[in-house]
mmCIF file of C-alpha atoms in Angstrom:
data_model
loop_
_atom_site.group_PDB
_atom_site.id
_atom_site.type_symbol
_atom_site.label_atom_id
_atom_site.label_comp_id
_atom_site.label_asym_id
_atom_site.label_seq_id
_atom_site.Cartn_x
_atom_site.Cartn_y
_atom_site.Cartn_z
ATOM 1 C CA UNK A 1 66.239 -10.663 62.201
ATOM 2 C CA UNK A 2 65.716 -14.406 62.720
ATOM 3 C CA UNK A 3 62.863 -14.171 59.726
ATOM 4 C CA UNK A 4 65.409 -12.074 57.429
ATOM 5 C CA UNK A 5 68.030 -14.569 57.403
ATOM 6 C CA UNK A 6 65.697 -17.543 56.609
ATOM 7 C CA UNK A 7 64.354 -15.650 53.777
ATOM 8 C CA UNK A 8 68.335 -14.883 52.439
ATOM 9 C CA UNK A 9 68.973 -18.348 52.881
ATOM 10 C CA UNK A 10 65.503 -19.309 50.881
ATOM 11 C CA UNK A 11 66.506 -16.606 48.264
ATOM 12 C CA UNK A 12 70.568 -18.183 48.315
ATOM 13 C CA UNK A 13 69.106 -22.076 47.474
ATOM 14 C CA UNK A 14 66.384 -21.369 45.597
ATOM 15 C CA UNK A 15 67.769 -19.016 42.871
ATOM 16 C CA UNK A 16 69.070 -20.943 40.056
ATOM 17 C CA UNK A 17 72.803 -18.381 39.591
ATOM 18 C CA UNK A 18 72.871 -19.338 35.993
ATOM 19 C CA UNK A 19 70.075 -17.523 34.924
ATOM 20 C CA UNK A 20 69.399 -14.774 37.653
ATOM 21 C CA UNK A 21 67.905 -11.875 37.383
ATOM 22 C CA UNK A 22 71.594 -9.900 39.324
ATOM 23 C CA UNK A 23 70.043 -6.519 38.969
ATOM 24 C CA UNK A 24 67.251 -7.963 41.479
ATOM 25 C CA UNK A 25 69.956 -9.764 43.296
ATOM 26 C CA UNK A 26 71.861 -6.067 44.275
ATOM 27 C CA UNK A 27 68.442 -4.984 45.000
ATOM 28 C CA UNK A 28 67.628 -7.513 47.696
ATOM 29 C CA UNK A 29 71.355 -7.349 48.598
ATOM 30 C CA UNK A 30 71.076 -4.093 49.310
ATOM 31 C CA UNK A 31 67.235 -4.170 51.397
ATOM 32 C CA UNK A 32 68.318 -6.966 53.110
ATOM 33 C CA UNK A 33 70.740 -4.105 55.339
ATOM 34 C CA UNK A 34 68.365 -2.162 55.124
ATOM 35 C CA UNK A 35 65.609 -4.398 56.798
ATOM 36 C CA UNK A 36 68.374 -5.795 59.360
ATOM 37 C CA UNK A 37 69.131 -1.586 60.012
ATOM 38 C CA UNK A 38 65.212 -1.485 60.799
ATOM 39 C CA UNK A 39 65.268 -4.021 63.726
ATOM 40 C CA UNK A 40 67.626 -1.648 65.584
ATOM 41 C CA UNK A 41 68.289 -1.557 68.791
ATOM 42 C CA UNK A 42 68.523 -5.102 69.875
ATOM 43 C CA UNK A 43 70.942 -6.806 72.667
ATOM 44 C CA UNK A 44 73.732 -7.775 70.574
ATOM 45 C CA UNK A 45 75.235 -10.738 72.717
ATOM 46 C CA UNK A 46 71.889 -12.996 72.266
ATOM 47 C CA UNK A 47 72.031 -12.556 68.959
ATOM 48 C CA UNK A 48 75.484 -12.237 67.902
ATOM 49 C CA UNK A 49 74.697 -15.985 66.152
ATOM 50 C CA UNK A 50 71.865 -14.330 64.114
ATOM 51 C CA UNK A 51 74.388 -11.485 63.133
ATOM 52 C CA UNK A 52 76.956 -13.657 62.196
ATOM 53 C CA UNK A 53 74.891 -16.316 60.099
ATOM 54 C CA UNK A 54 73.238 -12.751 58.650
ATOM 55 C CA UNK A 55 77.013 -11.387 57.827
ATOM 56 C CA UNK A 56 77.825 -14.955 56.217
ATOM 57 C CA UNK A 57 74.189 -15.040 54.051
ATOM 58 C CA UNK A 58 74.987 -11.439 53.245
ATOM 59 C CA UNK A 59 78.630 -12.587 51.637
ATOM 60 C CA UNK A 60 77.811 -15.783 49.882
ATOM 61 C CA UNK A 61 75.418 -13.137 48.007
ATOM 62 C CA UNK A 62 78.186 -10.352 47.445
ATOM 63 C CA UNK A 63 80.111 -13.040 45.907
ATOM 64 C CA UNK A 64 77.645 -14.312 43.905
ATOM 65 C CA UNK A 65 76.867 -10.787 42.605
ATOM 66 C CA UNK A 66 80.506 -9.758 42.392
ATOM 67 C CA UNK A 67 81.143 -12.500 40.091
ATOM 68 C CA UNK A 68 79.203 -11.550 37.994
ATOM 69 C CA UNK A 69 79.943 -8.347 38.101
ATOM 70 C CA UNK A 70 83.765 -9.241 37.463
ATOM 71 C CA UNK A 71 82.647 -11.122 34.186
ATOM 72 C CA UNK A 72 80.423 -8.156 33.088
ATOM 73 C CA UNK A 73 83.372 -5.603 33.683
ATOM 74 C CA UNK A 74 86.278 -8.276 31.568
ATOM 75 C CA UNK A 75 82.855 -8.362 29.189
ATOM 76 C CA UNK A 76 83.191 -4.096 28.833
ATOM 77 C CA UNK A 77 86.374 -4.111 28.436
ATOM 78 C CA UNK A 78 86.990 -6.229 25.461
ATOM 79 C CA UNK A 79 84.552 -4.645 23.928
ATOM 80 C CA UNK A 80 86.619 -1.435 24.768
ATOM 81 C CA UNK A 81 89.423 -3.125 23.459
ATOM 82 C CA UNK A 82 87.646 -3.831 19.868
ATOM 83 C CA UNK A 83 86.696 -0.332 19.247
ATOM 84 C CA UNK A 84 89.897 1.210 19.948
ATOM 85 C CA UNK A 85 91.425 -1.124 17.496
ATOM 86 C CA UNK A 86 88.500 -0.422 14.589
ATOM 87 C CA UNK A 87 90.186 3.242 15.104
ATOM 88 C CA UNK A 88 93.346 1.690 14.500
ATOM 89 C CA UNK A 89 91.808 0.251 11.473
ATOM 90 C CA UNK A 90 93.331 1.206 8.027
ATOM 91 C CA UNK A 91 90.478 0.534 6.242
ATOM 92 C CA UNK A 92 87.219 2.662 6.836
ATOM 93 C CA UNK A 93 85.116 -0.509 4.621
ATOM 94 C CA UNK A 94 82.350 -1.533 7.121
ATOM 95 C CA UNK A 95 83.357 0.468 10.585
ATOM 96 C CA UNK A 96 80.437 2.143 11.464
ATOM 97 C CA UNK A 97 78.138 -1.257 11.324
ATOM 98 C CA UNK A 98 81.120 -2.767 13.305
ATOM 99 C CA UNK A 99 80.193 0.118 15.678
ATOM 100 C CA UNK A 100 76.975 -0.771 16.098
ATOM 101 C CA UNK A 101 77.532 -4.275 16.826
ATOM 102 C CA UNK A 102 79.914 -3.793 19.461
ATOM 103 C CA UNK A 103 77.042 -1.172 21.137
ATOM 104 C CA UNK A 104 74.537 -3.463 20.404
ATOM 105 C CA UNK A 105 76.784 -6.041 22.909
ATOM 106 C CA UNK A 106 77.774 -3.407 25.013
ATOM 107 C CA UNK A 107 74.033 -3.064 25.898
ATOM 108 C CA UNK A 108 73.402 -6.816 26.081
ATOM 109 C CA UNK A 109 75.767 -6.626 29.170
ATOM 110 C CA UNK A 110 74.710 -6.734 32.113
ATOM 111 C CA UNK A 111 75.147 -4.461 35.520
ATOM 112 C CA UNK A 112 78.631 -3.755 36.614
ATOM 113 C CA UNK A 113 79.272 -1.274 39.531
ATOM 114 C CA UNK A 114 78.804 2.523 38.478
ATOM 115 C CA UNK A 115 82.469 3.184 38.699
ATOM 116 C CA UNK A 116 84.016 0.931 36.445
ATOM 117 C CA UNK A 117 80.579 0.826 34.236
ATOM 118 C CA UNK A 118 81.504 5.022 34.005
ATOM 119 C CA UNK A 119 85.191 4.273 33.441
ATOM 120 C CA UNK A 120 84.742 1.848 30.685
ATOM 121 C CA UNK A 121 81.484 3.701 28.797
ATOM 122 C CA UNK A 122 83.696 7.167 28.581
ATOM 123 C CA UNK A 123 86.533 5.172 26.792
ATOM 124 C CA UNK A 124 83.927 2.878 24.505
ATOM 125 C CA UNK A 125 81.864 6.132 23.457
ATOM 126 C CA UNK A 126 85.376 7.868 22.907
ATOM 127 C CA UNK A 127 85.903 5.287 20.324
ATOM 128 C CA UNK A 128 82.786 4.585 18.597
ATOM 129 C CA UNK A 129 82.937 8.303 17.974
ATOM 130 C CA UNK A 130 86.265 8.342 16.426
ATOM 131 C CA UNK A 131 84.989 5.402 14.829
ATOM 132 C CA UNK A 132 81.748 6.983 13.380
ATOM 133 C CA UNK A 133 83.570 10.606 13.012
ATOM 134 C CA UNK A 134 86.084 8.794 10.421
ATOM 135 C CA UNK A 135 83.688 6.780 8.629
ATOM 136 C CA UNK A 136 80.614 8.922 7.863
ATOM 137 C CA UNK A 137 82.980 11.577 5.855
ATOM 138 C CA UNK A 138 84.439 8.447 4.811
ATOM 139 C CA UNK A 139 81.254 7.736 3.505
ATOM 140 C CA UNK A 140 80.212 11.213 2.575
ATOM 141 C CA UNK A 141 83.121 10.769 0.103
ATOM 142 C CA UNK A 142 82.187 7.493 -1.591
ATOM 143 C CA UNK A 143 78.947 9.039 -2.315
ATOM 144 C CA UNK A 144 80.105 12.451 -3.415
ATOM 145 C CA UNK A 145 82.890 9.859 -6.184
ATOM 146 C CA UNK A 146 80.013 7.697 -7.046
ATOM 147 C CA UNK A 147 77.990 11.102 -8.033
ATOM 148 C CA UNK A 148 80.788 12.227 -9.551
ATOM 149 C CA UNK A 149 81.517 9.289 -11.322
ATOM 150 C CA UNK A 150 77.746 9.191 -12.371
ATOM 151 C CA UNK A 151 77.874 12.861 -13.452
ATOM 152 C CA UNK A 152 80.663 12.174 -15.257
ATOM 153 C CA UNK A 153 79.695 10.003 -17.548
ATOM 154 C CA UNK A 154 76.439 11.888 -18.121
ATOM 155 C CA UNK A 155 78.197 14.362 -19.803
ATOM 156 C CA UNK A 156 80.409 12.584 -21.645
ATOM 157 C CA UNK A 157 77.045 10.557 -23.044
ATOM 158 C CA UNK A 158 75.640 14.327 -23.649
ATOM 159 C CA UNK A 159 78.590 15.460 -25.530
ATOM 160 C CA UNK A 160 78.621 12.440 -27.596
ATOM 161 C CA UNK A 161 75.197 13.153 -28.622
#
């Protein structure tokens, strides 16, 4: 247990938070209990020390990983915020590439808890398929006035003739 909370501590100074991998932070987050579960039973009183420095380690990287988390989630959620208001958009010019840029940030994100990342996909999918669902007849319709339009003038070239 001794050997686990060096290595925390090792992984705590050494990672550089700015540019961390936080998907293999959770992991090692989450084997760290694990490991500690492993070295079950042991006399608790001599090494209530080692359990509370392990408790503390185990914090400082929850907090590090809920941060980001919390900035990942605020992240979702304007982007949640931008597609509902493309469907409040009057104008149908340009929505579905809008769309797609907002999903191609949405998966430039990174982790967020399941819970919220669940919450917030079911309302951004909601809207980028009102979003697509009005523009591609939208579309549909451009094209079928631009044949028409082309048709159109077709025969009035023909009847000319």
């Amino acid at each position: 247990r001794k050997a686990l909370c060096e290595q925390l501590q090792q992984y705590l100074d050494s990672t550089d938070w700015q540019h961390a991998d936080m998907k293999a932070a959770e992991t090692i987050m989450r084997q760290a209990r694990q490991e500690w579960r492993r070295y079950h039973p042991c006399d608790r009183k001599a090494l209530k020390a080692v359990e509370a420095r392990f408790e503390e380690l185990q914090s400082a990287l929850h907090d590090r990983v809920k941060s980001t988390w919390d900035h990942n989630v605020k992240a979702k959620e304007d982007l949640v915020s931008q597609a509902q208001a493309l469907v409040e958009q009057d104008s149908s010019e340009g929505l579905a590439t809008s769309a797609k840029q907002l999903q191609a940030q949405w998966r430039d994100i990174g982790n967020t808890p399941r819970g919220a990342d669940q919450r917030l996909w079911k309302k951004f999918r909601a809207a980028c398929d009102d979003i697509l669902a009005y523009s591609v007849p939208m579309m549909s319709l451009d094209n079928l006035v631009l044949t028409w339009s082309i048709l159109s003038r077709a025969a009035i070239t023909l009847a000319n003739f």
